[in-house]
Amino acid sequence: LWIDGDQIRQVAINLILNAGAAMIDGGQLTVSTAHEEGDAVITFVDTGSGIDEADLERIFEPFYTTKERGTGLGLAITRQIIEQHQGSIQMASRLNHGTTVTIRLPLEREEFS
């Protein structure tokens, strides 16, 4: 797996902080990894408050936030980093049930961008 460790660490920090913010009264965050179809797959599953479907459509847009004190840059930067690594990021969520973020990074790629 060819990655920039500092950038992927930033992705993980952003997702962990978001999960923590969504679990105001406590909860569980599960991070798992897998190898699927030539990709490394990292999954973050939290039991937080979830994201409204209307917000979910815009969540990766720069400066879009649902937080009182958020900048709206964390998830935009996260997606940019993953795409620079020729990967993909998907988010699925249900209000009051939590959120699942799935990152796929290719194990082999042409060149690092």
PDB file of C-alpha atoms in Angstrom:
ATOM      1  CA  LEU A   1       0.000   0.000   0.000  1.00  0.00           C
ATOM      2  CA  TRP A   2       1.612   3.235  -1.153  1.00  0.00           C
ATOM      3  CA  ILE A   3       0.353   6.128   0.958  1.00  0.00           C
ATOM      4  CA  ASP A   4       1.478   9.337   2.576  1.00  0.00           C
ATOM      5  CA  GLY A   5       1.279   8.300   6.223  1.00  0.00           C
ATOM      6  CA  ASP A   6       0.817  11.841   7.535  1.00  0.00           C
ATOM      7  CA  GLN A   7      -2.094  12.481   5.194  1.00  0.00           C
ATOM      8  CA  ILE A   8      -3.849   9.196   5.972  1.00  0.00           C
ATOM      9  CA  ARG A   9      -3.306   9.875   9.678  1.00  0.00           C
ATOM     10  CA  GLN A  10      -5.071  13.233   9.153  1.00  0.00           C
ATOM     11  CA  VAL A  11      -7.970  11.405   7.472  1.00  0.00           C
ATOM     12  CA  ALA A  12      -8.268   9.075  10.465  1.00  0.00           C
ATOM     13  CA  ILE A  13      -8.103  11.968  12.945  1.00  0.00           C
ATOM     14  CA  ASN A  14     -10.824  13.883  11.069  1.00  0.00           C
ATOM     15  CA  LEU A  15     -13.133  10.856  11.015  1.00  0.00           C
ATOM     16  CA  ILE A  16     -12.476   9.943  14.658  1.00  0.00           C
ATOM     17  CA  LEU A  17     -13.145  13.516  15.817  1.00  0.00           C
ATOM     18  CA  ASN A  18     -16.383  13.641  13.812  1.00  0.00           C
ATOM     19  CA  ALA A  19     -17.513  10.322  15.301  1.00  0.00           C
ATOM     20  CA  GLY A  20     -16.707  11.544  18.795  1.00  0.00           C
ATOM     21  CA  ALA A  21     -18.686  14.746  18.237  1.00  0.00           C
ATOM     22  CA  ALA A  22     -21.670  12.679  17.063  1.00  0.00           C
ATOM     23  CA  MET A  23     -21.622  10.495  20.193  1.00  0.00           C
ATOM     24  CA  ILE A  24     -22.467  13.194  22.726  1.00  0.00           C
ATOM     25  CA  ASP A  25     -23.776  10.766  25.353  1.00  0.00           C
ATOM     26  CA  GLY A  26     -21.181   8.097  24.628  1.00  0.00           C
ATOM     27  CA  GLY A  27     -21.211   5.350  22.079  1.00  0.00           C
ATOM     28  CA  GLN A  28     -18.918   3.094  20.168  1.00  0.00           C
ATOM     29  CA  LEU A  29     -16.547   3.666  17.273  1.00  0.00           C
ATOM     30  CA  THR A  30     -15.282   0.598  15.457  1.00  0.00           C
ATOM     31  CA  VAL A  31     -12.426   0.906  12.981  1.00  0.00           C
ATOM     32  CA  SER A  32     -11.673  -2.098  10.828  1.00  0.00           C
ATOM     33  CA  THR A  33      -9.510  -2.940   7.854  1.00  0.00           C
ATOM     34  CA  ALA A  34      -9.881  -5.488   5.098  1.00  0.00           C
ATOM     35  CA  HIS A  35      -8.407  -6.500   1.766  1.00  0.00           C
ATOM     36  CA  GLU A  36     -11.048  -6.616  -0.975  1.00  0.00           C
ATOM     37  CA  GLU A  37     -10.660  -6.845  -4.756  1.00  0.00           C
ATOM     38  CA  GLY A  38      -7.200  -5.286  -4.872  1.00  0.00           C
ATOM     39  CA  ASP A  39      -8.041  -2.529  -2.404  1.00  0.00           C
ATOM     40  CA  ALA A  40      -7.257  -1.846   1.213  1.00  0.00           C
ATOM     41  CA  VAL A  41     -10.577  -1.015   2.868  1.00  0.00           C
ATOM     42  CA  ILE A  42     -10.802   1.006   6.084  1.00  0.00           C
ATOM     43  CA  THR A  43     -14.203   1.284   7.727  1.00  0.00           C
ATOM     44  CA  PHE A  44     -15.240   3.618  10.544  1.00  0.00           C
ATOM     45  CA  VAL A  45     -18.591   2.751  12.150  1.00  0.00           C
ATOM     46  CA  ASP A  46     -20.018   4.871  14.957  1.00  0.00           C
ATOM     47  CA  THR A  47     -23.183   4.676  17.026  1.00  0.00           C
ATOM     48  CA  GLY A  48     -23.648   8.439  17.059  1.00  0.00           C
ATOM     49  CA  SER A  49     -26.565  10.662  16.173  1.00  0.00           C
ATOM     50  CA  GLY A  50     -26.280  10.045  12.440  1.00  0.00           C
ATOM     51  CA  ILE A  51     -26.587  12.522   9.595  1.00  0.00           C
ATOM     52  CA  ASP A  52     -29.802  13.733   8.002  1.00  0.00           C
ATOM     53  CA  GLU A  53     -30.182  12.577   4.398  1.00  0.00           C
ATOM     54  CA  ALA A  54     -30.297  16.172   3.093  1.00  0.00           C
ATOM     55  CA  ASP A  55     -27.011  16.937   4.869  1.00  0.00           C
ATOM     56  CA  LEU A  56     -25.436  13.669   3.738  1.00  0.00           C
ATOM     57  CA  GLU A  57     -25.660  14.818   0.107  1.00  0.00           C
ATOM     58  CA  ARG A  58     -23.529  17.904   0.888  1.00  0.00           C
ATOM     59  CA  ILE A  59     -21.266  16.660   3.678  1.00  0.00           C
ATOM     60  CA  PHE A  60     -18.061  16.659   1.576  1.00  0.00           C
ATOM     61  CA  GLU A  61     -18.578  20.192   0.191  1.00  0.00           C
ATOM     62  CA  PRO A  62     -16.009  22.745   1.382  1.00  0.00           C
ATOM     63  CA  PHE A  63     -17.357  25.058   4.107  1.00  0.00           C
ATOM     64  CA  TYR A  64     -20.567  23.054   4.551  1.00  0.00           C
ATOM     65  CA  THR A  65     -21.092  22.178   8.209  1.00  0.00           C
ATOM     66  CA  THR A  66     -23.865  21.124  10.541  1.00  0.00           C
ATOM     67  CA  LYS A  67     -21.809  22.036  13.621  1.00  0.00           C
ATOM     68  CA  GLU A  68     -22.087  25.312  15.512  1.00  0.00           C
ATOM     69  CA  ARG A  69     -18.337  25.740  15.642  1.00  0.00           C
ATOM     70  CA  GLY A  70     -17.255  23.787  12.569  1.00  0.00           C
ATOM     71  CA  THR A  71     -15.389  25.158   9.571  1.00  0.00           C
ATOM     72  CA  GLY A  72     -16.770  22.672   7.069  1.00  0.00           C
ATOM     73  CA  LEU A  73     -13.294  21.765   5.893  1.00  0.00           C
ATOM     74  CA  GLY A  74     -12.549  18.467   7.663  1.00  0.00           C
ATOM     75  CA  LEU A  75     -14.511  16.155   5.386  1.00  0.00           C
ATOM     76  CA  ALA A  76     -13.683  18.167   2.260  1.00  0.00           C
ATOM     77  CA  ILE A  77      -9.964  17.775   3.034  1.00  0.00           C
ATOM     78  CA  THR A  78     -10.503  14.119   3.912  1.00  0.00           C
ATOM     79  CA  ARG A  79     -12.098  13.409   0.539  1.00  0.00           C
ATOM     80  CA  GLN A  80      -9.368  15.353  -1.283  1.00  0.00           C
ATOM     81  CA  ILE A  81      -6.638  13.311   0.430  1.00  0.00           C
ATOM     82  CA  ILE A  82      -8.339  10.021  -0.399  1.00  0.00           C
ATOM     83  CA  GLU A  83      -8.838  11.031  -4.032  1.00  0.00           C
ATOM     84  CA  GLN A  84      -5.163  12.098  -4.276  1.00  0.00           C
ATOM     85  CA  HIS A  85      -4.369   8.530  -3.236  1.00  0.00           C
ATOM     86  CA  GLN A  86      -6.587   7.308  -6.118  1.00  0.00           C
ATOM     87  CA  GLY A  87      -9.080   5.984  -3.597  1.00  0.00           C
ATOM     88  CA  SER A  88     -12.715   6.560  -2.774  1.00  0.00           C
ATOM     89  CA  ILE A  89     -14.704   7.472   0.311  1.00  0.00           C
ATOM     90  CA  GLN A  90     -18.375   6.712   0.939  1.00  0.00           C
ATOM     91  CA  MET A  91     -20.593   7.661   3.822  1.00  0.00           C
ATOM     92  CA  ALA A  92     -23.843   5.998   4.866  1.00  0.00           C
ATOM     93  CA  SER A  93     -25.872   7.218   7.812  1.00  0.00           C
ATOM     94  CA  ARG A  94     -29.222   7.024   9.556  1.00  0.00           C
ATOM     95  CA  LEU A  95     -30.457   9.544  12.074  1.00  0.00           C
ATOM     96  CA  ASN A  96     -30.231   8.198  15.630  1.00  0.00           C
ATOM     97  CA  HIS A  97     -28.431   5.045  14.416  1.00  0.00           C
ATOM     98  CA  GLY A  98     -24.938   6.185  13.485  1.00  0.00           C
ATOM     99  CA  THR A  99     -22.682   6.563  10.512  1.00  0.00           C
ATOM    100  CA  THR A 100     -20.436   4.307   8.454  1.00  0.00           C
ATOM    101  CA  VAL A 101     -17.528   5.719   6.476  1.00  0.00           C
ATOM    102  CA  THR A 102     -15.813   3.384   4.022  1.00  0.00           C
ATOM    103  CA  ILE A 103     -12.472   4.236   2.455  1.00  0.00           C
ATOM    104  CA  ARG A 104     -11.016   2.200  -0.391  1.00  0.00           C
ATOM    105  CA  LEU A 105      -7.355   2.617  -1.339  1.00  0.00           C
ATOM    106  CA  PRO A 106      -5.818   0.732  -4.256  1.00  0.00           C
ATOM    107  CA  LEU A 107      -2.991  -1.628  -3.364  1.00  0.00           C
ATOM    108  CA  GLU A 108      -1.378  -0.973  -6.745  1.00  0.00           C
ATOM    109  CA  ARG A 109      -1.491   2.235  -8.696  1.00  0.00           C
ATOM    110  CA  GLU A 110       0.208   4.040 -11.544  1.00  0.00           C
ATOM    111  CA  GLU A 111       1.928   6.824  -9.570  1.00  0.00           C
ATOM    112  CA  PHE A 112       1.495   8.787  -6.375  1.00  0.00           C
ATOM    113  CA  SER A 113      -0.156  12.180  -6.907  1.00  0.00           C
TER     114      SER A 113
END
